Structures are given as C-alpha cells and as structure tokens.
Amino acid sequence: MTDKNILVKFGSLLKEETLEVIDSKILPDTIVLEATNPFPGYYEYYEGIQKDVKPHYIYLVTDKKCDLEEFTRATQKIMSYFEVDFHAAMGTITIYNDVYHAIRIRRLSKYDQIKDLQSCYIEEGINLKSNASIPHNSKAMIQLDKFFAMEELDAGYFCDHVEPNHGYFTIPQKLSWKQFEHLMQQVKYNMEMFHFDASLGFIYDNFKAVDMIRIYAENLDLELLKKIRAKFIERIK
C-alpha cells in the first residue's frame, strides 16, 4: 500500500463509553478522563483482555471548544518535539446534562506523560478546565471531530490506515443515536457470535456529508465488514 491509496477526510464519530477520572499524575486543578474500556461492544465479551494496555484513551478537558486551526497548529507543533508519537482529536463529552470540551489522546506509553502533554498544550495557548466535579465511572456520550486516514477496500468500505482492527462502511442515511443503538442490538443478535464494537459517524467527501459506521474487531477484514453492513442495511428504514 502506498500513500496514493490513502484518503484523508475530516469528519466525526459518536460513541458511548464509560469514563474514569484520573486523580494523579496530572496538573493540579485540571480534569483528565480515561476510557479504560474504549471498545465496550467488543471487549465486554472478553473480560480482562485490555487490562495490560496502558494508558487507554485519555481526554484532556479544556475550558472551551477549540478552534480547529488553533488545535491543529498547536498539536502539530507539540508533535514535533514531544517524546512519543501521540495522536490527538477534538471532542465533546456529555455526562448527564453537562457538556465538556476535550482533547482525546491516544498512544501515550505511560501515565507520567499526561502532565507533560498538558503543559505543552497550555504553552501552545490551549487552556484547560478547572473547578468541575465529574463522577467516577460516568457513562458518557462522546463526539470526536477528527481527520480519518483511510484505505478504500471496495466501494463504500474502508480500513483505517493508522489504527489496526478499525474499519468503516457507508450507510444511505443519517441515523439518530437511538436508531443506531436499536439497529446495533438487532445486528449483533444476528451475527452468529461474531462480536464487534460500533460507533456512528460521517465524513466530508466531495462537498457532501457521507454517513458511515465504524467497526472495531480483531482480525477485521473486508468480508466481515460486508457481512455487518448487510445486516445494518436490511434493517435501516
């Protein structure tokens, strides 16, 4: 695969996860959350399989929604000198009726790096939120606004160029989260013990918003993506 095969698109993902509050190894008076089980639809069937993968997905809560250019330039500069090749995306977290803006971080190799990364973002002009109390183990709706690097496997089917075991397929219409949850339960019931995690999203492509579903599963390939998509399409009305 060459870079010519890679499609870079901007879009969004919506998912539901449980977030834990990190109380140590962070800057004082800041808020950091962690998705300790970031793919619950898959790993709920394999208890303990993620326990040695540390740290998980980290959310640095900011004092306001970041401007895309401001966030991109700050992250780009930090990545030029930070000790690990991390990945960042902007996000909005809703817990009960409270909305928080955040930067979602992947690929840190140890918790000690969180404080350093927080300091870097502050240095680059991104302010972090303080003086908020978030319950431990909170169920949250998370919307990520991010760039996708995708390889097209077939018309409407993609694999992620950066993250293994991530795949995407397009769907013909926008779904609400409630509709998506209902469909996902039906599809999983009919997948013959094949377990996967899914989230709802879209990408901007050719001046249009193209709706899609992200699938996470070990050993995911085009054949499995097609099977899952067929089950969804059967039920989308």
mmCIF file of N, CA, C and O in Angstrom, residues 148-213:
data_model
loop_
_atom_site.group_PDB
_atom_site.id
_atom_site.type_symbol
_atom_site.label_atom_id
_atom_site.label_comp_id
_atom_site.label_asym_id
_atom_site.label_seq_id
_atom_site.Cartn_x
_atom_site.Cartn_y
_atom_site.Cartn_z
ATOM 1 N N PHE A 148 -9.612 11.437 9.366
ATOM 2 C CA PHE A 148 -9.517 9.999 9.146
ATOM 3 C C PHE A 148 -8.512 9.740 8.024
ATOM 4 O O PHE A 148 -8.567 10.391 6.977
ATOM 5 N N ALA A 149 -7.618 8.779 8.243
ATOM 6 C CA ALA A 149 -6.734 8.304 7.181
ATOM 7 C C ALA A 149 -7.205 6.904 6.827
ATOM 8 O O ALA A 149 -7.075 5.969 7.626
ATOM 9 N N MET A 150 -7.786 6.757 5.634
ATOM 10 C CA MET A 150 -8.488 5.523 5.291
ATOM 11 C C MET A 150 -7.988 4.961 3.969
ATOM 12 O O MET A 150 -7.634 5.713 3.057
ATOM 13 N N GLU A 151 -7.983 3.635 3.885
ATOM 14 C CA GLU A 151 -7.735 2.962 2.610
ATOM 15 C C GLU A 151 -9.062 2.380 2.127
ATOM 16 O O GLU A 151 -9.732 1.656 2.870
ATOM 17 N N GLU A 152 -9.446 2.679 0.910
ATOM 18 C CA GLU A 152 -10.689 2.141 0.371
ATOM 19 C C GLU A 152 -10.462 0.693 -0.068
ATOM 20 O O GLU A 152 -9.640 0.414 -0.936
ATOM 21 N N LEU A 153 -11.198 -0.223 0.545
ATOM 22 C CA LEU A 153 -11.086 -1.648 0.234
ATOM 23 C C LEU A 153 -11.991 -2.039 -0.925
ATOM 24 O O LEU A 153 -11.675 -2.933 -1.708
ATOM 25 N N ASP A 154 -13.128 -1.387 -0.996
ATOM 26 C CA ASP A 154 -14.134 -1.604 -2.029
ATOM 27 C C ASP A 154 -15.030 -0.380 -1.967
ATOM 28 O O ASP A 154 -14.931 0.423 -1.042
ATOM 29 N N ALA A 155 -15.924 -0.222 -2.903
ATOM 30 C CA ALA A 155 -16.789 0.954 -2.916
ATOM 31 C C ALA A 155 -17.600 1.023 -1.618
ATOM 32 O O ALA A 155 -18.405 0.137 -1.333
ATOM 33 N N GLY A 156 -17.339 2.055 -0.817
ATOM 34 C CA GLY A 156 -18.058 2.242 0.433
ATOM 35 C C GLY A 156 -17.500 1.496 1.627
ATOM 36 O O GLY A 156 -18.083 1.553 2.716
ATOM 37 N N TYR A 157 -16.350 0.834 1.459
ATOM 38 C CA TYR A 157 -15.721 0.079 2.554
ATOM 39 C C TYR A 157 -14.282 0.552 2.725
ATOM 40 O O TYR A 157 -13.535 0.672 1.748
ATOM 41 N N PHE A 158 -13.884 0.779 3.982
ATOM 42 C CA PHE A 158 -12.565 1.332 4.252
ATOM 43 C C PHE A 158 -11.941 0.640 5.460
ATOM 44 O O PHE A 158 -12.638 0.177 6.359
ATOM 45 N N CYS A 159 -10.606 0.606 5.484
ATOM 46 C CA CYS A 159 -9.884 0.262 6.705
ATOM 47 C C CYS A 159 -9.085 1.481 7.135
ATOM 48 O O CYS A 159 -8.759 2.342 6.311
ATOM 49 N N ASP A 160 -8.807 1.562 8.418
ATOM 50 C CA ASP A 160 -8.069 2.702 8.953
ATOM 51 C C ASP A 160 -6.577 2.507 8.705
ATOM 52 O O ASP A 160 -6.023 1.442 8.988
ATOM 53 N N HIS A 161 -5.939 3.523 8.187
ATOM 54 C CA HIS A 161 -4.519 3.440 7.858
ATOM 55 C C HIS A 161 -3.646 3.544 9.113
ATOM 56 O O HIS A 161 -2.504 3.091 9.103
ATOM 57 N N VAL A 162 -4.186 4.139 10.182
ATOM 58 C CA VAL A 162 -3.402 4.398 11.387
ATOM 59 C C VAL A 162 -3.654 3.344 12.458
ATOM 60 O O VAL A 162 -2.722 2.847 13.082
ATOM 61 N N GLU A 163 -4.910 3.008 12.682
ATOM 62 C CA GLU A 163 -5.278 2.112 13.768
ATOM 63 C C GLU A 163 -5.675 0.731 13.237
ATOM 64 O O GLU A 163 -6.573 0.623 12.408
ATOM 65 N N PRO A 164 -5.030 -0.333 13.716
ATOM 66 C CA PRO A 164 -5.410 -1.680 13.277
ATOM 67 C C PRO A 164 -6.777 -2.063 13.809
ATOM 68 O O PRO A 164 -7.239 -1.552 14.832
ATOM 69 N N ASN A 165 -7.439 -2.957 13.088
ATOM 70 C CA ASN A 165 -8.733 -3.528 13.503
ATOM 71 C C ASN A 165 -9.881 -2.520 13.478
ATOM 72 O O ASN A 165 -10.942 -2.770 14.059
ATOM 73 N N HIS A 166 -9.682 -1.388 12.812
ATOM 74 C CA HIS A 166 -10.733 -0.393 12.627
ATOM 75 C C HIS A 166 -11.166 -0.408 11.160
ATOM 76 O O HIS A 166 -10.321 -0.305 10.258
ATOM 77 N N GLY A 167 -12.464 -0.523 10.936
ATOM 78 C CA GLY A 167 -12.988 -0.462 9.582
ATOM 79 C C GLY A 167 -14.224 0.414 9.527
ATOM 80 O O GLY A 167 -14.835 0.739 10.565
ATOM 81 N N TYR A 168 -14.607 0.807 8.324
ATOM 82 C CA TYR A 168 -15.737 1.711 8.133
ATOM 83 C C TYR A 168 -16.534 1.258 6.913
ATOM 84 O O TYR A 168 -15.972 0.739 5.948
ATOM 85 N N PHE A 169 -17.845 1.499 6.955
ATOM 86 C CA PHE A 169 -18.650 1.360 5.758
ATOM 87 C C PHE A 169 -19.705 2.458 5.735
ATOM 88 O O PHE A 169 -20.151 2.937 6.781
ATOM 89 N N THR A 170 -20.067 2.867 4.539
ATOM 90 C CA THR A 170 -21.046 3.931 4.395
ATOM 91 C C THR A 170 -22.460 3.365 4.567
ATOM 92 O O THR A 170 -22.717 2.186 4.339
ATOM 93 N N ILE A 171 -23.366 4.236 4.973
ATOM 94 C CA ILE A 171 -24.785 3.896 5.083
ATOM 95 C C ILE A 171 -25.583 4.964 4.331
ATOM 96 O O ILE A 171 -25.099 6.088 4.150
ATOM 97 N N PRO A 172 -26.795 4.644 3.904
ATOM 98 C CA PRO A 172 -27.507 5.539 2.987
ATOM 99 C C PRO A 172 -28.162 6.749 3.624
ATOM 100 O O PRO A 172 -28.640 7.631 2.907
ATOM 101 N N GLN A 173 -28.213 6.823 4.950
ATOM 102 C CA GLN A 173 -28.889 7.954 5.574
ATOM 103 C C GLN A 173 -28.341 8.205 6.967
ATOM 104 O O GLN A 173 -27.704 7.335 7.564
ATOM 105 N N LYS A 174 -28.596 9.404 7.477
ATOM 106 C CA LYS A 174 -28.193 9.751 8.827
ATOM 107 C C LYS A 174 -29.101 9.061 9.830
ATOM 108 O O LYS A 174 -30.319 8.997 9.656
ATOM 109 N N LEU A 175 -28.497 8.516 10.899
ATOM 110 C CA LEU A 175 -29.249 7.864 11.958
ATOM 111 C C LEU A 175 -29.084 8.650 13.257
ATOM 112 O O LEU A 175 -28.011 9.195 13.529
ATOM 113 N N SER A 176 -30.137 8.708 14.052
ATOM 114 C CA SER A 176 -30.009 9.222 15.404
ATOM 115 C C SER A 176 -29.310 8.171 16.246
ATOM 116 O O SER A 176 -29.238 6.989 15.870
ATOM 117 N N TRP A 177 -28.797 8.569 17.415
ATOM 118 C CA TRP A 177 -28.136 7.589 18.278
ATOM 119 C C TRP A 177 -29.119 6.516 18.724
ATOM 120 O O TRP A 177 -28.788 5.336 18.808
ATOM 121 N N LYS A 178 -30.347 6.910 19.013
ATOM 122 C CA LYS A 178 -31.367 5.946 19.436
ATOM 123 C C LYS A 178 -31.644 4.930 18.333
ATOM 124 O O LYS A 178 -31.729 3.722 18.587
ATOM 125 N N GLN A 179 -31.763 5.399 17.092
ATOM 126 C CA GLN A 179 -31.965 4.479 15.967
ATOM 127 C C GLN A 179 -30.763 3.539 15.820
ATOM 128 O O GLN A 179 -30.923 2.339 15.597
ATOM 129 N N PHE A 180 -29.584 4.104 15.936
ATOM 130 C CA PHE A 180 -28.357 3.323 15.781
ATOM 131 C C PHE A 180 -28.255 2.239 16.854
ATOM 132 O O PHE A 180 -27.936 1.072 16.555
ATOM 133 N N GLU A 181 -28.526 2.596 18.105
ATOM 134 C CA GLU A 181 -28.476 1.611 19.189
ATOM 135 C C GLU A 181 -29.438 0.455 18.929
ATOM 136 O O GLU A 181 -29.094 -0.711 19.141
ATOM 137 N N HIS A 182 -30.640 0.798 18.498
ATOM 138 C CA HIS A 182 -31.645 -0.228 18.229
ATOM 139 C C HIS A 182 -31.194 -1.160 17.105
ATOM 140 O O HIS A 182 -31.289 -2.392 17.209
ATOM 141 N N LEU A 183 -30.663 -0.577 16.039
ATOM 142 C CA LEU A 183 -30.173 -1.380 14.916
ATOM 143 C C LEU A 183 -29.000 -2.260 15.334
ATOM 144 O O LEU A 183 -28.921 -3.434 14.951
ATOM 145 N N MET A 184 -28.101 -1.690 16.133
ATOM 146 C CA MET A 184 -26.915 -2.436 16.533
ATOM 147 C C MET A 184 -27.294 -3.662 17.364
ATOM 148 O O MET A 184 -26.709 -4.740 17.201
ATOM 149 N N GLN A 185 -28.254 -3.513 18.251
ATOM 150 C CA GLN A 185 -28.704 -4.657 19.039
ATOM 151 C C GLN A 185 -29.268 -5.757 18.141
ATOM 152 O O GLN A 185 -28.990 -6.945 18.340
ATOM 153 N N GLN A 186 -30.045 -5.362 17.143
ATOM 154 C CA GLN A 186 -30.611 -6.346 16.214
ATOM 155 C C GLN A 186 -29.520 -7.027 15.393
ATOM 156 O O GLN A 186 -29.541 -8.244 15.192
ATOM 157 N N VAL A 187 -28.573 -6.244 14.913
ATOM 158 C CA VAL A 187 -27.500 -6.792 14.080
ATOM 159 C C VAL A 187 -26.641 -7.762 14.885
ATOM 160 O O VAL A 187 -26.319 -8.871 14.428
ATOM 161 N N LYS A 188 -26.265 -7.371 16.099
ATOM 162 C CA LYS A 188 -25.427 -8.248 16.916
ATOM 163 C C LYS A 188 -26.127 -9.562 17.229
ATOM 164 O O LYS A 188 -25.486 -10.619 17.295
ATOM 165 N N TYR A 189 -27.415 -9.491 17.433
ATOM 166 C CA TYR A 189 -28.182 -10.699 17.725
ATOM 167 C C TYR A 189 -28.145 -11.671 16.551
ATOM 168 O O TYR A 189 -28.274 -12.880 16.735
ATOM 169 N N ASN A 190 -27.929 -11.151 15.355
ATOM 170 C CA ASN A 190 -27.961 -11.984 14.153
ATOM 171 C C ASN A 190 -26.585 -12.214 13.532
ATOM 172 O O ASN A 190 -26.495 -12.602 12.369
ATOM 173 N N MET A 191 -25.531 -11.970 14.300
ATOM 174 C CA MET A 191 -24.190 -12.114 13.736
ATOM 175 C C MET A 191 -23.509 -13.420 14.107
ATOM 176 O O MET A 191 -22.295 -13.554 13.961
ATOM 177 N N GLU A 192 -24.231 -14.397 14.633
ATOM 178 C CA GLU A 192 -23.698 -15.734 14.874
ATOM 179 C C GLU A 192 -22.420 -15.717 15.724
ATOM 180 O O GLU A 192 -21.386 -16.257 15.357
ATOM 181 N N MET A 193 -22.526 -15.028 16.853
ATOM 182 C CA MET A 193 -21.454 -14.983 17.848
ATOM 183 C C MET A 193 -20.216 -14.217 17.394
ATOM 184 O O MET A 193 -19.155 -14.331 17.993
ATOM 185 N N PHE A 194 -20.337 -13.430 16.318
ATOM 186 C CA PHE A 194 -19.214 -12.556 15.974
ATOM 187 C C PHE A 194 -19.394 -11.247 16.725
ATOM 188 O O PHE A 194 -20.393 -10.561 16.564
ATOM 189 N N HIS A 195 -18.408 -10.897 17.561
ATOM 190 C CA HIS A 195 -18.532 -9.737 18.426
ATOM 191 C C HIS A 195 -17.749 -8.561 17.851
ATOM 192 O O HIS A 195 -16.633 -8.725 17.334
ATOM 193 N N PHE A 196 -18.320 -7.387 17.961
ATOM 194 C CA PHE A 196 -17.664 -6.185 17.456
ATOM 195 C C PHE A 196 -18.180 -4.972 18.208
ATOM 196 O O PHE A 196 -19.243 -5.006 18.840
ATOM 197 N N ASP A 197 -17.420 -3.894 18.142
ATOM 198 C CA ASP A 197 -17.852 -2.610 18.679
ATOM 199 C C ASP A 197 -18.138 -1.687 17.497
ATOM 200 O O ASP A 197 -17.470 -1.767 16.458
ATOM 201 N N ALA A 198 -19.123 -0.815 17.659
ATOM 202 C CA ALA A 198 -19.507 0.068 16.557
ATOM 203 C C ALA A 198 -19.760 1.474 17.069
ATOM 204 O O ALA A 198 -20.174 1.666 18.224
ATOM 205 N N SER A 199 -19.503 2.450 16.239
ATOM 206 C CA SER A 199 -19.866 3.830 16.529
ATOM 207 C C SER A 199 -20.392 4.468 15.251
ATOM 208 O O SER A 199 -20.174 3.969 14.142
ATOM 209 N N LEU A 200 -21.064 5.568 15.426
ATOM 210 C CA LEU A 200 -21.762 6.239 14.335
ATOM 211 C C LEU A 200 -20.955 7.444 13.889
ATOM 212 O O LEU A 200 -20.375 8.147 14.724
ATOM 213 N N GLY A 201 -20.901 7.707 12.595
ATOM 214 C CA GLY A 201 -20.118 8.850 12.157
ATOM 215 C C GLY A 201 -20.434 9.306 10.751
ATOM 216 O O GLY A 201 -21.366 8.817 10.102
ATOM 217 N N PHE A 202 -19.629 10.261 10.308
ATOM 218 C CA PHE A 202 -19.719 10.728 8.926
ATOM 219 C C PHE A 202 -18.395 11.354 8.542
ATOM 220 O O PHE A 202 -17.584 11.724 9.396
ATOM 221 N N ILE A 203 -18.165 11.469 7.230
ATOM 222 C CA ILE A 203 -17.013 12.195 6.703
ATOM 223 C C ILE A 203 -17.488 13.183 5.649
ATOM 224 O O ILE A 203 -18.546 12.983 5.038
ATOM 225 N N TYR A 204 -16.738 14.246 5.476
ATOM 226 C CA TYR A 204 -16.985 15.164 4.373
ATOM 227 C C TYR A 204 -16.252 14.637 3.141
ATOM 228 O O TYR A 204 -15.045 14.382 3.187
ATOM 229 N N ASP A 205 -16.999 14.456 2.053
ATOM 230 C CA ASP A 205 -16.403 13.923 0.838
ATOM 231 C C ASP A 205 -17.097 14.531 -0.374
ATOM 232 O O ASP A 205 -18.325 14.446 -0.495
ATOM 233 N N ASN A 206 -16.316 15.139 -1.242
ATOM 234 C CA ASN A 206 -16.843 15.705 -2.478
ATOM 235 C C ASN A 206 -18.013 16.659 -2.201
ATOM 236 O O ASN A 206 -19.064 16.584 -2.833
ATOM 237 N N PHE A 207 -17.805 17.537 -1.221
ATOM 238 C CA PHE A 207 -18.770 18.586 -0.850
ATOM 239 C C PHE A 207 -20.055 18.032 -0.233
ATOM 240 O O PHE A 207 -21.071 18.725 -0.192
ATOM 241 N N LYS A 208 -20.022 16.797 0.264
ATOM 242 C CA LYS A 208 -21.189 16.192 0.901
ATOM 243 C C LYS A 208 -20.790 15.572 2.243
ATOM 244 O O LYS A 208 -19.631 15.236 2.471
ATOM 245 N N ALA A 209 -21.787 15.428 3.120
ATOM 246 C CA ALA A 209 -21.597 14.664 4.354
ATOM 247 C C ALA A 209 -22.021 13.224 4.079
ATOM 248 O O ALA A 209 -23.176 12.961 3.736
ATOM 249 N N VAL A 210 -21.088 12.300 4.187
ATOM 250 C CA VAL A 210 -21.336 10.886 3.895
ATOM 251 C C VAL A 210 -21.418 10.129 5.212
ATOM 252 O O VAL A 210 -20.450 10.080 5.980
ATOM 253 N N ASP A 211 -22.571 9.527 5.495
ATOM 254 C CA ASP A 211 -22.778 8.823 6.753
ATOM 255 C C ASP A 211 -22.102 7.461 6.725
ATOM 256 O O ASP A 211 -22.039 6.793 5.682
ATOM 257 N N MET A 212 -21.597 7.048 7.899
ATOM 258 C CA MET A 212 -20.876 5.778 7.963
ATOM 259 C C MET A 212 -20.964 5.197 9.363
ATOM 260 O O MET A 212 -21.385 5.859 10.324
ATOM 261 N N ILE A 213 -20.544 3.967 9.489
ATOM 262 C CA ILE A 213 -20.422 3.277 10.772
ATOM 263 C C ILE A 213 -18.999 2.764 10.908
ATOM 264 O O ILE A 213 -18.444 2.208 9.957
#
